Short mmCIF file of C-alpha atoms in Angstrom, two decimals:
data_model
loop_
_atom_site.label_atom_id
_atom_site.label_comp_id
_atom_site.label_asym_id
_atom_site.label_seq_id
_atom_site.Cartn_x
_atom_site.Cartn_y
_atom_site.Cartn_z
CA UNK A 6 -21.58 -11.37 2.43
CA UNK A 7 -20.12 -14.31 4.12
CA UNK A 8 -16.45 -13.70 5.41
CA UNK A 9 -13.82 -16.30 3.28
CA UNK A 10 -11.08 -16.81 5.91
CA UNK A 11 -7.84 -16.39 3.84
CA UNK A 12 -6.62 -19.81 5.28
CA UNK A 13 -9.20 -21.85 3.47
CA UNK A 14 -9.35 -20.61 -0.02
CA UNK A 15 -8.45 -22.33 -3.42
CA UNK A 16 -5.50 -21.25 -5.33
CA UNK A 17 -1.94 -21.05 -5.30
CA UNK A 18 0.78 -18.96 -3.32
CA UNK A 19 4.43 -18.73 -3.75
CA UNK A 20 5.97 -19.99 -1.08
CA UNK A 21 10.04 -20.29 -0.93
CA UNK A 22 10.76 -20.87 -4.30
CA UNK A 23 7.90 -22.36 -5.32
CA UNK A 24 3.92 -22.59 -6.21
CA UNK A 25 2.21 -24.59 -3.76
CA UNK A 26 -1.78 -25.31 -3.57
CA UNK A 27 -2.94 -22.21 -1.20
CA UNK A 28 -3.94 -24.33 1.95
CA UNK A 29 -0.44 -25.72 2.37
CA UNK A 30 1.07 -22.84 2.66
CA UNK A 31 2.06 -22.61 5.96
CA UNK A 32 4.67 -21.95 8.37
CA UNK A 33 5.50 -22.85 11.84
CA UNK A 34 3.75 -21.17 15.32
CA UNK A 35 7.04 -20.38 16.37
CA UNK A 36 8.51 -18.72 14.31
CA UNK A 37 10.55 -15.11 14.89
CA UNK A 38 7.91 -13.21 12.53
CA UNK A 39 4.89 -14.09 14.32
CA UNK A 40 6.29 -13.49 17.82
CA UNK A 41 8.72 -10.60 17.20
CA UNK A 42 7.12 -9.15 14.40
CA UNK A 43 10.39 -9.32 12.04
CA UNK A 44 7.89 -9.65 9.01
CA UNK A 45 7.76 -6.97 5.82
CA UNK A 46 5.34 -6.60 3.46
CA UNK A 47 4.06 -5.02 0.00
CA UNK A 48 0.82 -4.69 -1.12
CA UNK A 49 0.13 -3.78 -4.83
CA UNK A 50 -2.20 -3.60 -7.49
CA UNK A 51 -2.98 -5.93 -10.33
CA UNK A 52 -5.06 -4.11 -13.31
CA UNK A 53 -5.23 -5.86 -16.79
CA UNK A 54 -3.28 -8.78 -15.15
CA UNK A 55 -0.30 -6.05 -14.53
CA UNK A 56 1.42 -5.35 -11.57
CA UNK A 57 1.00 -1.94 -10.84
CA UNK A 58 4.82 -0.04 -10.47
CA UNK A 59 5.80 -3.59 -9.05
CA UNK A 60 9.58 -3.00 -9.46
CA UNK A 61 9.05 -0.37 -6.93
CA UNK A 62 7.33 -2.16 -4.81
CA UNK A 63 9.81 -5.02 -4.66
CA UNK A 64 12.60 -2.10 -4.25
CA UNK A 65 10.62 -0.89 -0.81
CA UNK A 66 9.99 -4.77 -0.03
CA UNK A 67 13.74 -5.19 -0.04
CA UNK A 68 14.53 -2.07 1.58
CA UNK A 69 11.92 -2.94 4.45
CA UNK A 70 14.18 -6.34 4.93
CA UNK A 71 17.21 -4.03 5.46
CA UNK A 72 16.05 -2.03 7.97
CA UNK A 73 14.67 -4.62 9.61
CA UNK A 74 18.59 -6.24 9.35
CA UNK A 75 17.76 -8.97 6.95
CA UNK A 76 17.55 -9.72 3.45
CA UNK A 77 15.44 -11.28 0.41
CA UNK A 78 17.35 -14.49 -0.26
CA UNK A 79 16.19 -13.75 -4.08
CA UNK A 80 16.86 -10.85 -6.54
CA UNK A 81 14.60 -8.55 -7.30
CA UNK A 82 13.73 -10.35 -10.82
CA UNK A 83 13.06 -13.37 -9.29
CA UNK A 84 9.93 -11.42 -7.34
CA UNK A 85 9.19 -9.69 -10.13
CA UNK A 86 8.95 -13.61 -12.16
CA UNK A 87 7.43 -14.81 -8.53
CA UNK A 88 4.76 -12.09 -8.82
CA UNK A 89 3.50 -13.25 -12.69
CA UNK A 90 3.71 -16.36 -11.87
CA UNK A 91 0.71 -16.36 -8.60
CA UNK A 92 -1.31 -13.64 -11.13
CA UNK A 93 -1.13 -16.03 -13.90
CA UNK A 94 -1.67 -19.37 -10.82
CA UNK A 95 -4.60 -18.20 -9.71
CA UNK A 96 -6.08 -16.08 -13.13
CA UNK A 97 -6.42 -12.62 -11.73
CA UNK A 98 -7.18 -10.05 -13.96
CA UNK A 99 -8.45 -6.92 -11.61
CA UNK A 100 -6.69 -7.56 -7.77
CA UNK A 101 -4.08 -7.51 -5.29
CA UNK A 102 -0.86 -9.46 -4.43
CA UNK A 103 0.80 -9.44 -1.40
CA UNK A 104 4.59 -10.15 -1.24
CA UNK A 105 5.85 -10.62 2.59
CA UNK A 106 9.42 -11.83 4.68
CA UNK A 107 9.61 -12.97 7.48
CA UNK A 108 12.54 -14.47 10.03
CA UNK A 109 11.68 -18.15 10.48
CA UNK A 110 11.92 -20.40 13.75
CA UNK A 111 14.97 -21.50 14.18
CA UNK A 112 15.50 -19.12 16.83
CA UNK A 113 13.16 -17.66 19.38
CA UNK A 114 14.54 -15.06 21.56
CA UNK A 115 15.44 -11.29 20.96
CA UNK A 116 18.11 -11.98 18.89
CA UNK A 117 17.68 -13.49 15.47
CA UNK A 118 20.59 -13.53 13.55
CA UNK A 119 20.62 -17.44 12.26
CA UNK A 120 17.09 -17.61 11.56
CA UNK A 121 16.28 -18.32 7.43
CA UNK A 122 13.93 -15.99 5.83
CA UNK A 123 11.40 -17.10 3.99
CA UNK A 124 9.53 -15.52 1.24
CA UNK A 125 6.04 -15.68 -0.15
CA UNK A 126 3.60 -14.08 -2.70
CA UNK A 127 -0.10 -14.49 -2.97
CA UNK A 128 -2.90 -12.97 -5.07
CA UNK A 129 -6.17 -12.78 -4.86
CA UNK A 130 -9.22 -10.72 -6.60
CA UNK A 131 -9.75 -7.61 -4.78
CA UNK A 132 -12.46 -4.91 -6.73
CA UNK A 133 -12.05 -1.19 -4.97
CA UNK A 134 -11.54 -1.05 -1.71
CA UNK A 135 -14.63 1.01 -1.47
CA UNK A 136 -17.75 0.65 -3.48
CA UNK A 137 -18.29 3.22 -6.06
CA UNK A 138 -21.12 5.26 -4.83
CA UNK A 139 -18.82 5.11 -1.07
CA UNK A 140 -15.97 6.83 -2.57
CA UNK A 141 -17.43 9.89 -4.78
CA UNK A 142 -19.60 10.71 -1.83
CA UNK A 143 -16.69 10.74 0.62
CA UNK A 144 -15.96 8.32 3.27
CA UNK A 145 -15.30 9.53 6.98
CA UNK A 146 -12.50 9.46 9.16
CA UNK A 147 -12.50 9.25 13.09
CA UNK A 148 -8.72 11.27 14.62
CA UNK A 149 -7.04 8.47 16.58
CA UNK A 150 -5.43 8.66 19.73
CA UNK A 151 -2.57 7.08 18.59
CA UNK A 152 0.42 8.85 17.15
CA UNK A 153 3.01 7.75 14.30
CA UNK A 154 5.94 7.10 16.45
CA UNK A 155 9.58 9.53 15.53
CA UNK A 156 12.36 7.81 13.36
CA UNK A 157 14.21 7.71 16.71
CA UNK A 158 11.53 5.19 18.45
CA UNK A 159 10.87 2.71 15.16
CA UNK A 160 11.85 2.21 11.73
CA UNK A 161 9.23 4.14 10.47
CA UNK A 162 10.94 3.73 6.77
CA UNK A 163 10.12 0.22 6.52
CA UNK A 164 6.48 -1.55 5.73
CA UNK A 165 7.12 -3.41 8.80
CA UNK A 166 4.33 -5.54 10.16
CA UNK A 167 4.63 -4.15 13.85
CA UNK A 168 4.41 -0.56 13.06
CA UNK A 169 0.74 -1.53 11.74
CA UNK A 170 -0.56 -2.70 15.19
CA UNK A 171 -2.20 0.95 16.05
CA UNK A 172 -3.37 1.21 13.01
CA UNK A 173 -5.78 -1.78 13.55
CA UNK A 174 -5.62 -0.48 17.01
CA UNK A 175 -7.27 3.33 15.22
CA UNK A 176 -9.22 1.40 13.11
CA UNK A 177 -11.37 -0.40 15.15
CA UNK A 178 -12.08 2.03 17.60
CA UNK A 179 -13.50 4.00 14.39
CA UNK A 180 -15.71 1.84 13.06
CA UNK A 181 -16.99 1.22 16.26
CA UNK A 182 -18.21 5.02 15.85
CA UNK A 183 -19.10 4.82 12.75
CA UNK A 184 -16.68 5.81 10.67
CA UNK A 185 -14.84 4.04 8.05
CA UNK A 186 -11.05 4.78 8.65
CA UNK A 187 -9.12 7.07 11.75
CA UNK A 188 -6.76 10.08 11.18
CA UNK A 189 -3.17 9.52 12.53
CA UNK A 190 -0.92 12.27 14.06
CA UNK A 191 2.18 11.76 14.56
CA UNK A 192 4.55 12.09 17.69
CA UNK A 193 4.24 16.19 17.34
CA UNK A 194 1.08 16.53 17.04
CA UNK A 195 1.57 16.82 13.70
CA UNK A 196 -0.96 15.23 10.24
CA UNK A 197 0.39 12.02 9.54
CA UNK A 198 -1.53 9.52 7.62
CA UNK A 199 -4.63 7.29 8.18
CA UNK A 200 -3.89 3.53 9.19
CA UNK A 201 -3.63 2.07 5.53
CA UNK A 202 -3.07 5.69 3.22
CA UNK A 203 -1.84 8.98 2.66
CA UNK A 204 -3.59 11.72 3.39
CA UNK A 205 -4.02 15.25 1.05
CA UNK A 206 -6.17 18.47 1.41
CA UNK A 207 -7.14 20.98 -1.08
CA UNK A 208 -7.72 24.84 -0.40
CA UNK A 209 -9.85 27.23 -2.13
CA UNK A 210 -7.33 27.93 -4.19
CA UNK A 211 -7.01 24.47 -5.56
CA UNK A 212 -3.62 24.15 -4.21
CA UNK A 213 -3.47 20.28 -2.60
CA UNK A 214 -1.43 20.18 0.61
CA UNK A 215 -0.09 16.83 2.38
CA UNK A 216 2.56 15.97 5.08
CA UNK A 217 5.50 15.92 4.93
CA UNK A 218 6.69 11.92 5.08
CA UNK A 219 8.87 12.16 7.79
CA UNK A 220 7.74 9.25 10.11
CA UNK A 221 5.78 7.48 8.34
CA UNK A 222 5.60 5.70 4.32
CA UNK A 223 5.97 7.49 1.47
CA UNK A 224 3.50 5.75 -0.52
CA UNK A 225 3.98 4.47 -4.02
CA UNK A 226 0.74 5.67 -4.80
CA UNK A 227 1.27 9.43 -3.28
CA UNK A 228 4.25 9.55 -5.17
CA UNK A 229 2.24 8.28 -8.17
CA UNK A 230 -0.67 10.97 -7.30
CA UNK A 231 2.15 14.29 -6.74
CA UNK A 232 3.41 13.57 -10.17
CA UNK A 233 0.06 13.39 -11.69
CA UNK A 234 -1.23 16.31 -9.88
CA UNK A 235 1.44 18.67 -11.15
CA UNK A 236 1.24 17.63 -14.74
CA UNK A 237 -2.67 18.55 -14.48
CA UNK A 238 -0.85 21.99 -13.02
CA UNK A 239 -1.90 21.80 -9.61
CA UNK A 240 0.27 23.16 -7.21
CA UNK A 241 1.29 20.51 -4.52
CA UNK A 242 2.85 22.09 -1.03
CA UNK A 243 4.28 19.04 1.18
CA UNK A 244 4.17 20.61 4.35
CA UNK A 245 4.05 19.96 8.56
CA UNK A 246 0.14 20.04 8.94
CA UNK A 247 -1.53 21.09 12.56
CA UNK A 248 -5.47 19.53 12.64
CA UNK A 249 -6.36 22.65 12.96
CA UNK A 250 -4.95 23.49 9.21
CA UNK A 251 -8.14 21.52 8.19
CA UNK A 252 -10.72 24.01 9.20
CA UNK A 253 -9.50 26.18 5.55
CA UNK A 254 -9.30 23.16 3.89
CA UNK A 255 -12.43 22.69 0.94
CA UNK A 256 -11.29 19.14 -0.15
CA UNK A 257 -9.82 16.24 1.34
CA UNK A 258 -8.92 12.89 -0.39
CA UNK A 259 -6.45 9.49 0.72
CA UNK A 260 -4.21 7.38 -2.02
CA UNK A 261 -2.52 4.07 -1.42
CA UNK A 262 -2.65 0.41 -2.99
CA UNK A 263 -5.70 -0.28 -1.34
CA UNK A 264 -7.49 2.87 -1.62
CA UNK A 265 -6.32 4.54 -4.72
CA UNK A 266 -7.44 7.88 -4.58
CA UNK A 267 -10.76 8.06 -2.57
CA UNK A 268 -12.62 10.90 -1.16
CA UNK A 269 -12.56 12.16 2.44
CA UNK A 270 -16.02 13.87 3.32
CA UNK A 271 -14.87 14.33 6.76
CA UNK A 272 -12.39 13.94 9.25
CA UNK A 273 -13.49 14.53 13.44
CA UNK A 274 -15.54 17.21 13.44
CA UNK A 275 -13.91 18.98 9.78
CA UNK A 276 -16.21 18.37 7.09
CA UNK A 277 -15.16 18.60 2.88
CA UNK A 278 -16.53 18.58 -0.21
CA UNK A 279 -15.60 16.05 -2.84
CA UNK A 280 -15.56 18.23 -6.04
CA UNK A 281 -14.10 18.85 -9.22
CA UNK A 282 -10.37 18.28 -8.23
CA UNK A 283 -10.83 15.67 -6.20
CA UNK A 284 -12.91 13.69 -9.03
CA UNK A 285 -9.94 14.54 -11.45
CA UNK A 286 -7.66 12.90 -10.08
CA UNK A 287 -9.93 10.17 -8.88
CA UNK A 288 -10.78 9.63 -12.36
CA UNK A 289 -6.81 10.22 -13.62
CA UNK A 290 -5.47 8.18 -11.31
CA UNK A 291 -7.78 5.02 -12.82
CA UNK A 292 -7.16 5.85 -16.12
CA UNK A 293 -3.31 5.99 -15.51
CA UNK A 294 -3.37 2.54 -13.56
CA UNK A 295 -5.33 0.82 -16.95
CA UNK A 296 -3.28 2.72 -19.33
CA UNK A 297 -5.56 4.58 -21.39
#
């Protein structure tokens, strides 16, 4: 399939307080977001022409800006109006918006404390991120050698554009091996994440284990997933995971915007077994989302 570069597509974004044809909306090479990366993002889900948990979203989106020491110049209903407004531009029914600030150019240095930041939403039709047969049979994850850095070395609590550099970084150097995503530790050596999803195992005992979020996101979606686990009564343990924890592990599965809840058939040299569990909430989770 030919590759649509996501400059030169028809539609409409919101752009700074208004809907503007999709190729015009643009900003300037020099500004603070592209060179410092002061730039925040969300992505989230559109099913039925519904923004999935999107007040949440815009509550991380905002919280992102204020770690990052800046602010959304609009409130939080304005996104949520901004938001409706692209799905219902660009008529998407099943897909994905993405709502990002950034620091503009007045300024270009270190400091950035009089620059204007500028808002924008688009959407755009986005089916699974994996295709059906993909995701029950498991996809399979490379270990990276790149670590989640410690709250001390970055604001790991924000969905800050810089902290997803070694995740492309991990990503790449995957694929290039043949897998389809990379396993991140973090600074201790510790389970972390991979480079777009949480991460969650499930022993023999059907109990489903996952990291504890310490230094890196945690995800709408896992949060979405815990709660949904427990009221199918299965035990959830959020725990410090070693790599080596994987070798009792029977199933293995990732959740986030993008992935939703999709298998893991193996991970390095640790193989799993999508099964009953795993399809559960595979096939919860979707039924949740399109509220049925």
């Amino acid at each position: 399939m030919a590759l649509i570069p996501f400059d030169d597509r028809d539609g409409s974004i919101w752009l700074d307080g208004e809907i503007v044809p999709w190729r015009d909306a643009k900003t300037h090479t020099l500004s603070h977001g592209l060179h410092y990366a002061s730039l925040v993002f969300e992505g989230e889900r559109v099913y039925s022409g519904v923004v999935f948990e999107g007040v949440r979203h815009t509550k991380r989106l905002r919280q992102s800006c204020n770690i990052l020491d800046f602010d959304i110049p609009i409130t939080d209903d304005e996104v949520e109006a901004a938001k409706l407004a692209v799905v219902e531009a660009n008529n998407i029914v099943d897909g994905y918006v993405r709502a990002f600030c950034w620091r503009g150019s007045e300024m270009m240095a270190i400091s950035a404390q009089q620059t204007t930041t500028h808002v924008a939403i688009a959407a755009w039709e986005w089916p699974s991120y994996f295709d059906p047969e993909t995701k029950m049979k498991g996809i399979t994850l490379d270990i990276s050698q790149w670590r989640r850095p410690s709250p001390e070395s970055a604001p790991v609590q924000a969905k800050a554009a810089g902290l997803y550099m070694i995740c492309t970084l991990s990503k790449h150097a995957a694929e290039k091996k043949g897998f389809q995503d990379s396993l991140m530790l973090d600074y201790r050596g510790y389970i972390a994440e991979a480079t777009g999803a949480n991460v969650f195992f499930i022993d023999d005992e059907g109990t489903m284990h996952t990291p504890i979020p310490d230094c890196f996101l945690n995800g709408i979606t896992r949060q979405t997933v815990i709660e949904m686990a427990k009221s199918m009564q299965i035990k959830v343990v959020e725990r410090h995971m070693n790599p080596e924890d994987m070798a009792s592990m029977k199933e293995c599965f990732l959740t986030g915007t993008a992935a939703e809840v999709t298998p893991v058939s193996q991970i390095g040299d640790y193989k799993f077994t999508p099964s009953d569990i795993s399809r559960q909430l595979v096939d919860g989770y979707e039924n949740l989302v399109r509220g049925r």
